[in-house]
XYZ file of C-alpha atoms in Angstrom:
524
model
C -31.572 -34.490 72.224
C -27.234 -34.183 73.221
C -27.235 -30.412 74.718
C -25.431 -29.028 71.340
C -28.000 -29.630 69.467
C -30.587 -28.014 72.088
C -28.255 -24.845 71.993
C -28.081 -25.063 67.849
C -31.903 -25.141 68.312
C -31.695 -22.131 70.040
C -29.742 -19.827 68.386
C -31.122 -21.111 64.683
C -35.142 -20.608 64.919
C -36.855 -18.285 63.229
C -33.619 -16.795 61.518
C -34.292 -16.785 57.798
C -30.918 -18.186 56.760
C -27.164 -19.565 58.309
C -24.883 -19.901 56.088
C -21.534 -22.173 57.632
C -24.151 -24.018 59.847
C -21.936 -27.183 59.911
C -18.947 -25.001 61.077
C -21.318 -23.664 63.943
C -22.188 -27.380 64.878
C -18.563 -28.151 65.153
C -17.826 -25.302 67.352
C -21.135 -26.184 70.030
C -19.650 -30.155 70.196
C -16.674 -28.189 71.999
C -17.719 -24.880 73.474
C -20.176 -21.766 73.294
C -20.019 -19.704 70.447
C -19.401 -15.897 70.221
C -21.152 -13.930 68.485
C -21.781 -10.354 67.559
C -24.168 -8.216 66.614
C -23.715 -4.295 65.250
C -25.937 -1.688 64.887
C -24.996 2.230 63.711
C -26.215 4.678 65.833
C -27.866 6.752 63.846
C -31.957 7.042 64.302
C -33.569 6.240 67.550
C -34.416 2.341 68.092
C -37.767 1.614 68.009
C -39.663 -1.383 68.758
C -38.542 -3.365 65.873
C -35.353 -3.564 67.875
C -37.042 -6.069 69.860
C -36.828 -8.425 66.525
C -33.170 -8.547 67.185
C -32.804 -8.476 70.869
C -35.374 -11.327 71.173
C -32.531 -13.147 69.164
C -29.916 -12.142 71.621
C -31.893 -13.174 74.597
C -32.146 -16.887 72.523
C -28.144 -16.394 72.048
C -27.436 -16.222 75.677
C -30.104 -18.978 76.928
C -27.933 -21.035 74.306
C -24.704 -19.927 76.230
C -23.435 -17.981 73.639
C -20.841 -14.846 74.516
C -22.280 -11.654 72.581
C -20.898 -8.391 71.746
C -23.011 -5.704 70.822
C -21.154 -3.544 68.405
C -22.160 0.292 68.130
C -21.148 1.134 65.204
C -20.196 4.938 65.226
C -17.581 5.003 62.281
C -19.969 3.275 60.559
C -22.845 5.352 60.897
C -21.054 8.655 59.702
C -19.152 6.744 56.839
C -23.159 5.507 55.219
C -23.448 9.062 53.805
C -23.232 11.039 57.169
C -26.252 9.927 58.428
C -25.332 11.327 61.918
C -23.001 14.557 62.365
C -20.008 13.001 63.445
C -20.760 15.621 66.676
C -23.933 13.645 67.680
C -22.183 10.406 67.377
C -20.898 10.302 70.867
C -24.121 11.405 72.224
C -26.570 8.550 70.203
C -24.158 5.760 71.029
C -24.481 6.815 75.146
C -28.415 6.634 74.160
C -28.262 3.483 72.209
C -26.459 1.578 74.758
C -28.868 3.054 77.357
C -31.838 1.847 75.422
C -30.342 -1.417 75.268
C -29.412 -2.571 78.290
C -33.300 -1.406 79.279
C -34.601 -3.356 76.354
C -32.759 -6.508 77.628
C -33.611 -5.646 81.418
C -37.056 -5.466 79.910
C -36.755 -9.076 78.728
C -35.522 -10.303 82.099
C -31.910 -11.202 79.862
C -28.962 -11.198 82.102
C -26.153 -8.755 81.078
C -23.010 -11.015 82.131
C -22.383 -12.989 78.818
C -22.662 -9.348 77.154
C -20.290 -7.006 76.266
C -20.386 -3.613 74.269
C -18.276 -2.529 72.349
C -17.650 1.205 70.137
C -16.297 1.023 66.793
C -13.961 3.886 67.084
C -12.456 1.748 70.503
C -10.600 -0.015 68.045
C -11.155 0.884 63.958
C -8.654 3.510 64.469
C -5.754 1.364 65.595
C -2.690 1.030 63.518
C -3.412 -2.512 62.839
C -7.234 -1.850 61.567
C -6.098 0.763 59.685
C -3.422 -1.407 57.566
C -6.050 -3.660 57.492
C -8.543 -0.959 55.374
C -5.883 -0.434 53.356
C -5.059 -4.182 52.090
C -8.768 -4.646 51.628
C -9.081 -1.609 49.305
C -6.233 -3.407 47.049
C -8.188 -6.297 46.938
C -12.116 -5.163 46.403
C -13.405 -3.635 43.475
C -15.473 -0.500 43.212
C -18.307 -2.734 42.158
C -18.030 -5.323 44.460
C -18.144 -2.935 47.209
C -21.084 -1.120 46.104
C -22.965 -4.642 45.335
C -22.193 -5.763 48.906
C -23.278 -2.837 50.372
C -26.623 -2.244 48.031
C -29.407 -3.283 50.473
C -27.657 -1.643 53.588
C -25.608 1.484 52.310
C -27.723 4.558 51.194
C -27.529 4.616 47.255
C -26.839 7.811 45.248
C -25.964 8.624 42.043
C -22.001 9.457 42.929
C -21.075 7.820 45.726
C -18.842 8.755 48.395
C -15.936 6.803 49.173
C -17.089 6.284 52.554
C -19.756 4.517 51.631
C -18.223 2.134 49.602
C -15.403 1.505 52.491
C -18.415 0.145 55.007
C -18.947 -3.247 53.880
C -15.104 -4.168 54.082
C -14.815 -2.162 57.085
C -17.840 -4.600 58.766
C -16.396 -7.549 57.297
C -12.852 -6.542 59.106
C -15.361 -6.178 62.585
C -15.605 -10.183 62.528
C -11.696 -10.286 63.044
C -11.412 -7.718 65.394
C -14.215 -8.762 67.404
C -12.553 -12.115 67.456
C -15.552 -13.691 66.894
C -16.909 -16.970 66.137
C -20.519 -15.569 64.044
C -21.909 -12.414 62.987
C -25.733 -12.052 63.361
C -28.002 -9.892 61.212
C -30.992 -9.050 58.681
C -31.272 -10.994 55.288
C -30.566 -7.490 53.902
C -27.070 -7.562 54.526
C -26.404 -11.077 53.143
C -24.248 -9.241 50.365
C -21.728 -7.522 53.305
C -21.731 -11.319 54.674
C -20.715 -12.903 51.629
C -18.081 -10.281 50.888
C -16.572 -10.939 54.260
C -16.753 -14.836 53.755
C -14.616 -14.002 50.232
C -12.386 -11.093 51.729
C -11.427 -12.199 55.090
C -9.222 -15.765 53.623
C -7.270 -13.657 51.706
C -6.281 -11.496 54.385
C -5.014 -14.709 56.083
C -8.248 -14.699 58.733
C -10.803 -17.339 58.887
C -14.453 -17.210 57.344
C -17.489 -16.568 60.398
C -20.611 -18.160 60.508
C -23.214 -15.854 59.505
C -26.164 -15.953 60.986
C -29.484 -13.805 59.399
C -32.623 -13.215 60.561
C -36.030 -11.969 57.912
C -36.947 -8.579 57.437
C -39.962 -7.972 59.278
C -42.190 -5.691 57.482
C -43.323 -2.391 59.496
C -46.818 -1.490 61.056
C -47.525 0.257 57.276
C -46.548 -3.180 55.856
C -43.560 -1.869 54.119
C -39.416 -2.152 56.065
C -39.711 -0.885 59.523
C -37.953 2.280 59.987
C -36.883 4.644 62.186
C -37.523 7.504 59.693
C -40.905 6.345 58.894
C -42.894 7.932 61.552
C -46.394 6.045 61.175
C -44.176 2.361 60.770
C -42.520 2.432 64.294
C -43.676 2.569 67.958
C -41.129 4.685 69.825
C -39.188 2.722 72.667
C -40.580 5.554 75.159
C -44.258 5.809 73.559
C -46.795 6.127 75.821
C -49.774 3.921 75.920
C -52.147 6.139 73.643
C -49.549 6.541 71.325
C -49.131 3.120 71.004
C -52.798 2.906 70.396
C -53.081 5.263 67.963
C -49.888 3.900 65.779
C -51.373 0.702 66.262
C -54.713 1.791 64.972
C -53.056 2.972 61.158
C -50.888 -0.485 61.252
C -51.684 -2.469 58.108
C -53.638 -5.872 59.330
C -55.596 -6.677 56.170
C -58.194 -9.652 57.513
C -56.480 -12.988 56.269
C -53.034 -11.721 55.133
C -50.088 -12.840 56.341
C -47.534 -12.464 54.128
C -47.128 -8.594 54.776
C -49.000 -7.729 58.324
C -46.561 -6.194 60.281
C -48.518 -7.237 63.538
C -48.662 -10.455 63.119
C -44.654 -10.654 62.040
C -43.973 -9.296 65.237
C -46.069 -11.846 67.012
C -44.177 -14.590 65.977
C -40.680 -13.141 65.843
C -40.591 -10.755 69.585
C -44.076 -11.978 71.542
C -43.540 -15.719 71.026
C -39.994 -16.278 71.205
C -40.078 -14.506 74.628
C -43.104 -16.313 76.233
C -41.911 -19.009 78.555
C -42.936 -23.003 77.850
C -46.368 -22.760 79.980
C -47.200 -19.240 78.806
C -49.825 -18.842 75.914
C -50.365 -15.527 73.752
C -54.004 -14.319 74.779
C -56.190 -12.661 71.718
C -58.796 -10.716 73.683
C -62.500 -10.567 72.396
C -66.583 -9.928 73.017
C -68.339 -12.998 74.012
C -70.490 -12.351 71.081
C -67.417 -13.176 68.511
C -66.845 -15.889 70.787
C -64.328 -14.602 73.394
C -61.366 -14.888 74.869
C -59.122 -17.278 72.779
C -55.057 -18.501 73.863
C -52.502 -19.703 71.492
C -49.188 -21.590 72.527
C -47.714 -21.614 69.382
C -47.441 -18.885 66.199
C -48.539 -21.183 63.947
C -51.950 -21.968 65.761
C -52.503 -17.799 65.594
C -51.402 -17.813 62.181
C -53.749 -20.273 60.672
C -56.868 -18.887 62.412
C -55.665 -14.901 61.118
C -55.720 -16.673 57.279
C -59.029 -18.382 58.086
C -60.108 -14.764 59.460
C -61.480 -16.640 63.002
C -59.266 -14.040 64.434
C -60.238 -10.346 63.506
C -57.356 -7.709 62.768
C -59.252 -5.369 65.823
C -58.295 -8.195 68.396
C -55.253 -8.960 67.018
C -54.059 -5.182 67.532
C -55.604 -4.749 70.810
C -53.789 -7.961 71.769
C -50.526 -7.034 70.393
C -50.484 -3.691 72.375
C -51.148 -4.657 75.479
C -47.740 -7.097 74.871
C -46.046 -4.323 73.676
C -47.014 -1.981 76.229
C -45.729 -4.657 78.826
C -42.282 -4.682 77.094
C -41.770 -1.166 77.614
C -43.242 -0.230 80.778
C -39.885 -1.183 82.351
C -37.774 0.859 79.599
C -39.695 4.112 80.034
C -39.575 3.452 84.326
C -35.469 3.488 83.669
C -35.790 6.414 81.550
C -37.696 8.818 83.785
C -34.080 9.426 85.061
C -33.561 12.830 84.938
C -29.550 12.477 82.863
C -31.378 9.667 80.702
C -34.071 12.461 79.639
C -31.591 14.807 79.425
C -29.177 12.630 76.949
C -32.341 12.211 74.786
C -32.858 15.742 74.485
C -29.356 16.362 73.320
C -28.894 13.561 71.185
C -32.637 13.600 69.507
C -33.458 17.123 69.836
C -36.129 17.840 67.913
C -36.358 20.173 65.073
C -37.486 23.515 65.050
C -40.700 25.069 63.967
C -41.375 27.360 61.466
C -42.520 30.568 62.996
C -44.456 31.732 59.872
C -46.096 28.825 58.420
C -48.198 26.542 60.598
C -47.020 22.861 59.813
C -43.656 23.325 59.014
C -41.051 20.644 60.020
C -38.274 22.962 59.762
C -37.177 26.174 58.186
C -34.010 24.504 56.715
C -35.348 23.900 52.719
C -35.045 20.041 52.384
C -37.599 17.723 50.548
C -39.240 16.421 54.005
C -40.804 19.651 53.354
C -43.122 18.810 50.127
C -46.400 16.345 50.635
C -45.931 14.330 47.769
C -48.608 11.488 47.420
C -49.565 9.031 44.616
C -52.598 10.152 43.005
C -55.214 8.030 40.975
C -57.546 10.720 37.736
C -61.322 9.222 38.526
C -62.264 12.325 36.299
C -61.003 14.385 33.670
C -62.486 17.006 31.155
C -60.976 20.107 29.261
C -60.904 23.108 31.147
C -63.663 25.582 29.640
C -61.838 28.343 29.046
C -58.474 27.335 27.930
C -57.531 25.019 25.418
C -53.929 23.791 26.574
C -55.617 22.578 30.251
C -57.196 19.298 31.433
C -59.808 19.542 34.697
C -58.741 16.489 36.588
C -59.976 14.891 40.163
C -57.786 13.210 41.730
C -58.541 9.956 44.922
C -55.377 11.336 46.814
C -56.830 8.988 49.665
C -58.865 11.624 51.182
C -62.051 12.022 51.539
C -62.810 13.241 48.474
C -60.924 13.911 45.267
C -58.863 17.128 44.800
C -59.361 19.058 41.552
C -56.130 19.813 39.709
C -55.551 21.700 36.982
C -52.844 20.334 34.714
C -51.267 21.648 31.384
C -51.385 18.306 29.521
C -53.977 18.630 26.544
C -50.955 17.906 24.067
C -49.498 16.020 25.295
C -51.357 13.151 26.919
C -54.870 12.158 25.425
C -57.594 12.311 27.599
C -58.223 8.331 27.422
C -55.228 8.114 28.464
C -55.492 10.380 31.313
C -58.609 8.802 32.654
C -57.739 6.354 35.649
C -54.492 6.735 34.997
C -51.547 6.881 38.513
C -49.855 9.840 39.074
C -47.545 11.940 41.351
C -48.687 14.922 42.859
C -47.599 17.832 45.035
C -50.164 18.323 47.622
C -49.016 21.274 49.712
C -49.092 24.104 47.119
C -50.983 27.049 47.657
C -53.949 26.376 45.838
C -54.657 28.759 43.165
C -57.306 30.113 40.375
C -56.027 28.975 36.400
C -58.420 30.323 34.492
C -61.023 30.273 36.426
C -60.692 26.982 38.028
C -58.601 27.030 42.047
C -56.313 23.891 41.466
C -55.371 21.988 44.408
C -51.891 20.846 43.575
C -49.623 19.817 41.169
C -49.157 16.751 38.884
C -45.126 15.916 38.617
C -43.696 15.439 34.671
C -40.386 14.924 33.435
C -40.115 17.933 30.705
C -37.539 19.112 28.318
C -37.791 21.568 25.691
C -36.401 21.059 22.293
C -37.990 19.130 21.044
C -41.024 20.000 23.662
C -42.235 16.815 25.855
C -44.034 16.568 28.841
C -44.524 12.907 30.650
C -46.337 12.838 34.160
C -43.915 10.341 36.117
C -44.512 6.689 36.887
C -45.872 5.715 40.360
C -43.545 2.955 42.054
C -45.256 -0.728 41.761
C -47.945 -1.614 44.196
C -48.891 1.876 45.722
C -52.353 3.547 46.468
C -53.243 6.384 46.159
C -52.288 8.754 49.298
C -49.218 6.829 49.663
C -46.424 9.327 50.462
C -43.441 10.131 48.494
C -40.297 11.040 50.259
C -36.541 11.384 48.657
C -34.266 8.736 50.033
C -32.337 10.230 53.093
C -34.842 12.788 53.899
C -37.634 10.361 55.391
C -38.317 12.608 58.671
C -40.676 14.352 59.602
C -44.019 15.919 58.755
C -44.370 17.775 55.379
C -45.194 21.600 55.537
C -49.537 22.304 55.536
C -48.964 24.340 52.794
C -45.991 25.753 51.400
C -45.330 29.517 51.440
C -44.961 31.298 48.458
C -43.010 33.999 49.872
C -40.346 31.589 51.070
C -40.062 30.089 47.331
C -40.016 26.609 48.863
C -40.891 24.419 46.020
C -38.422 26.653 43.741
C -35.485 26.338 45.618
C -36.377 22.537 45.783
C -37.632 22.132 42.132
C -34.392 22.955 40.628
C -32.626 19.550 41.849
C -35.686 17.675 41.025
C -34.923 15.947 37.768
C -35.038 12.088 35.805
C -31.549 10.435 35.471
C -30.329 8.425 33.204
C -31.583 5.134 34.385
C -35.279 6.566 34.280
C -35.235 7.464 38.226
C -36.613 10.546 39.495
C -34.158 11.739 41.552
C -33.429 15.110 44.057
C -29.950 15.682 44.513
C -29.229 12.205 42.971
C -31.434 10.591 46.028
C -34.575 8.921 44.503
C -37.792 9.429 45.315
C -39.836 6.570 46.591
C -42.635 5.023 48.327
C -42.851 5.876 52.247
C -44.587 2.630 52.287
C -42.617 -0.049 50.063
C -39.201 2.072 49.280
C -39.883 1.570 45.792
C -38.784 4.040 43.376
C -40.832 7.182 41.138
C -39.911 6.934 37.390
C -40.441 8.075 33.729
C -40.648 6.184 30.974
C -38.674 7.617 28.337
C -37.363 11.514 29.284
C -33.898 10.947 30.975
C -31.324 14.241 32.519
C -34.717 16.558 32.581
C -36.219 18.576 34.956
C -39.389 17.412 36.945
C -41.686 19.964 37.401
């Protein structure tokens, strides 16, 4: 095999697509290729970042020159996901994270280089730049390119619909032979590919790698708290996250254990090293695997149990950051953390409580599944309902639904329901929550919203943007929590239940809470 095509071999596996791969063979016949790679520094990275850097350490064994592009501007134009005062502060932490998460992976920082936005997106030239793109991409265009990447609200915010030209414009800049990425921002790619001609610069290879679904089986994220093992976790954390990860015995489409197997624990081992799955002599013990596809077949046959599997997988990932946490017992690296991730305060008055600033993290909302309903004995307007909110056992809930929804219909039907009420006595009967309907008045109609597709019940709710955090125990009355947050809860006109235009979704699978029929009305 000539040595391009050993390097093309290199930088190509395991990415999910390339598109200009015949323009990236050209380029290897006659030199290395650079390449960059952005991330916005807004949330802390996690160990999903390994997904990416795992790539980078197969860019530079391949010879490649990479920039790693921390992308400030960026992350305060995608809604304001950071305070622009923070900004300074996360982009010293990300680039401290990763250079320890490359140390960690024995990758040599010469061929690297890093790189702020704001060292150069403020220049005259990028500037001039943004403008002759906004003459040239539509409104739509800009929000289509940035739909999987850019938080999406009802009214958008110029900002956000400057990012993907203002990413595309990065390729130029960079002076760049590639961009690398996830599938999700294929869109942004594209758009640069169409954009970047016209401005009289040349198209990049792109260069995209899968999404790897999280330990919960959905996107891993740094707001989801259960999906992601923290870079400076300790080993019993790990353990425990590990513990809730979704490893369903033969799947493998969506276990987020085995995806990081093959895309950080393989790609890293060296030719003679094999991936050890631990187990009791009884279940026939210890058993090694050289390559992913070995340990994959024997998950789907189920010769491999998901209890191995997990204890295998965390004894690699405690190995990967054993180095990172030694460089962060620092004392200024602890200190930046604490500035830059400070954690939020507790409410004083109400045990549980994330924060006393009234945002939606606040309310546990779960999906729900009636196993039982009856009419409440003493009032004719009220249904007795249990409800499998994935706890032990069902909650009672009183709901005002007699007619409106027929009790056939009730019966096993999937709901949304506010857990963290105060319970309290309607007619008789203490009700443990609170199932969510679209409602209007004239003419009266009440519709209990639409789980998203493919939950269970005791999946979480959460609004879009507002993923952090714990919900309250139980919220308190005095406070008027759920008022002050009720009266931006409504259905839009596309059938979304939204807060503050921001829809609500699955923690799990990000997919949205609906109605059926009752648009522009209050949920309540």
């Amino acid at each position: 095999m000539a040595e391009f095509e050993k390097k093309k071999l290199l930088i190509t596996r395991n990415l999910q697509e390339v598109l200009g791969e015949e323009k990236l063979t050209e380029i290897l016949k006659q030199r290395d290729v650079k390449i960059y790679w952005g991330t916005a520094t807004t949330g802390r990275p996690h160990v999903a970042y390994f997904v990416p850097m795992s790539k980078i350490a197969d860019f530079l064994k391949a010879g490649c020159e990479v920039t790693i592009l921390f992308a400030d501007l960026h992350a305060y134009l995608d809604n304001m996901k950071a305070p622009w005062e923070l900004l300074a502060l996360r982009t010293q932490y990300y680039e401290a994270a990763i250079k320890a998460m490359l140390t960690s992976l024995g990758v040599p920082l010469e061929k690297l280089r890093f790189v702020k936005g704001t060292d150069y997106q403020l220049s005259k030239e990028y500037t001039l730049d943004v403008y002759r793109l906004t003459s040239m991409i539509t409104e739509h265009d800009a929000k289509k390119a940035g739909a999987e990447v850019v938080k999406q609200v009802e009214h958008p915010l110029l900002s956000g619909l400057l990012y993907p030209g203002l990413q595309a414009l990065d390729e130029e800049y960079l002076k760049v032979d590639a961009q690398f990425g996830g599938v999700d921002q294929r869109k942004i790619f594209t758009l640069a590919e169409k954009y970047l001609p016209q401005l009289g610069y040349s198209k990049r290879i792109h260069l995209m790698n899968p999404m790897v679904p999280g330990l919960t089986g959905g996107k891993m994220s740094a707001s989801e708290e259960d999906s992601k093992i923290d870079l400076l976790d300790n080993p019993a954390v790990v353990k425990k996250k590990l513990k809730k990860a979704f490893c369903e015995p033969g799947n493998i489409t969506d276990n987020g254990v085995l995806s990081f197997t093959k895309h950080v624990i393989f790609p890293l081992m060296n030719a003679e090293e094999t991936f050890k799955v631990c187990r009791a002599e009884e279940y026939g013990g210890d058993i090694e695997y050289a390559k992913f596809e070995d340990l994959e077949e024997a998950f789907a046959k189920q010769e491999v149990h998901p209890g191995d599997l997990k204890a295998s997988v965390e004894q690699a990932i405690n190995k990967l950051l054993a180095p990172i946490q030694e460089i962060f017992k620092d004392s200024k690296l602890q200190e930046l953390t604490k500035k830059a991730y400070a954690p939020p305060p507790k409410s004083k008055g109400n045990v549980g409580a994330v924060s006393e600033e009234v945002t939606p993290a606040r309310l546990d909302i779960r999906v729900g599944r009636i196993v039982e309903v009856s009419r409440h004995p003493d009032a004719d307007s009220l249904y007795v309902e249990k409800i499998d909110l994935g706890e032990e056992e069902p909650r009672v809930i009183v709901s005002g639904l007699v007619n409106y929804v027929s009790i056939e219909d009730m019966l096993n039907r999937d709901v949304v329901v506010l857990c963290n009420l105060k319970p309290a006595k309607m007619r008789g009967i203490e009700s443990k929550g609170m199932v969510l309907c679209a409602s209007i008045e004239e003419p009266k109609q009440v519709e209990p919203l639409s789980v998203p597709k493919d939950s269970k019940p005791g999946e979480r709710i959460v609004v879009e943007g507002y993923e952090t955090g714990e919900p309250d125990e139980v919220l308190n009355p005095k406070k008027k929590v759920w008022e002050k947050l009720q009266g931006d809860l409504k259905t839009n006109g596309e059938l979304f239940a939204v807060w503050q235009g921001n829809k609500l979704i699955s923690k799990v699978s990000g997919n949205p809470v609906m109605t059926k029929s009752i648009i522009n009305a209050p949920i309540k």
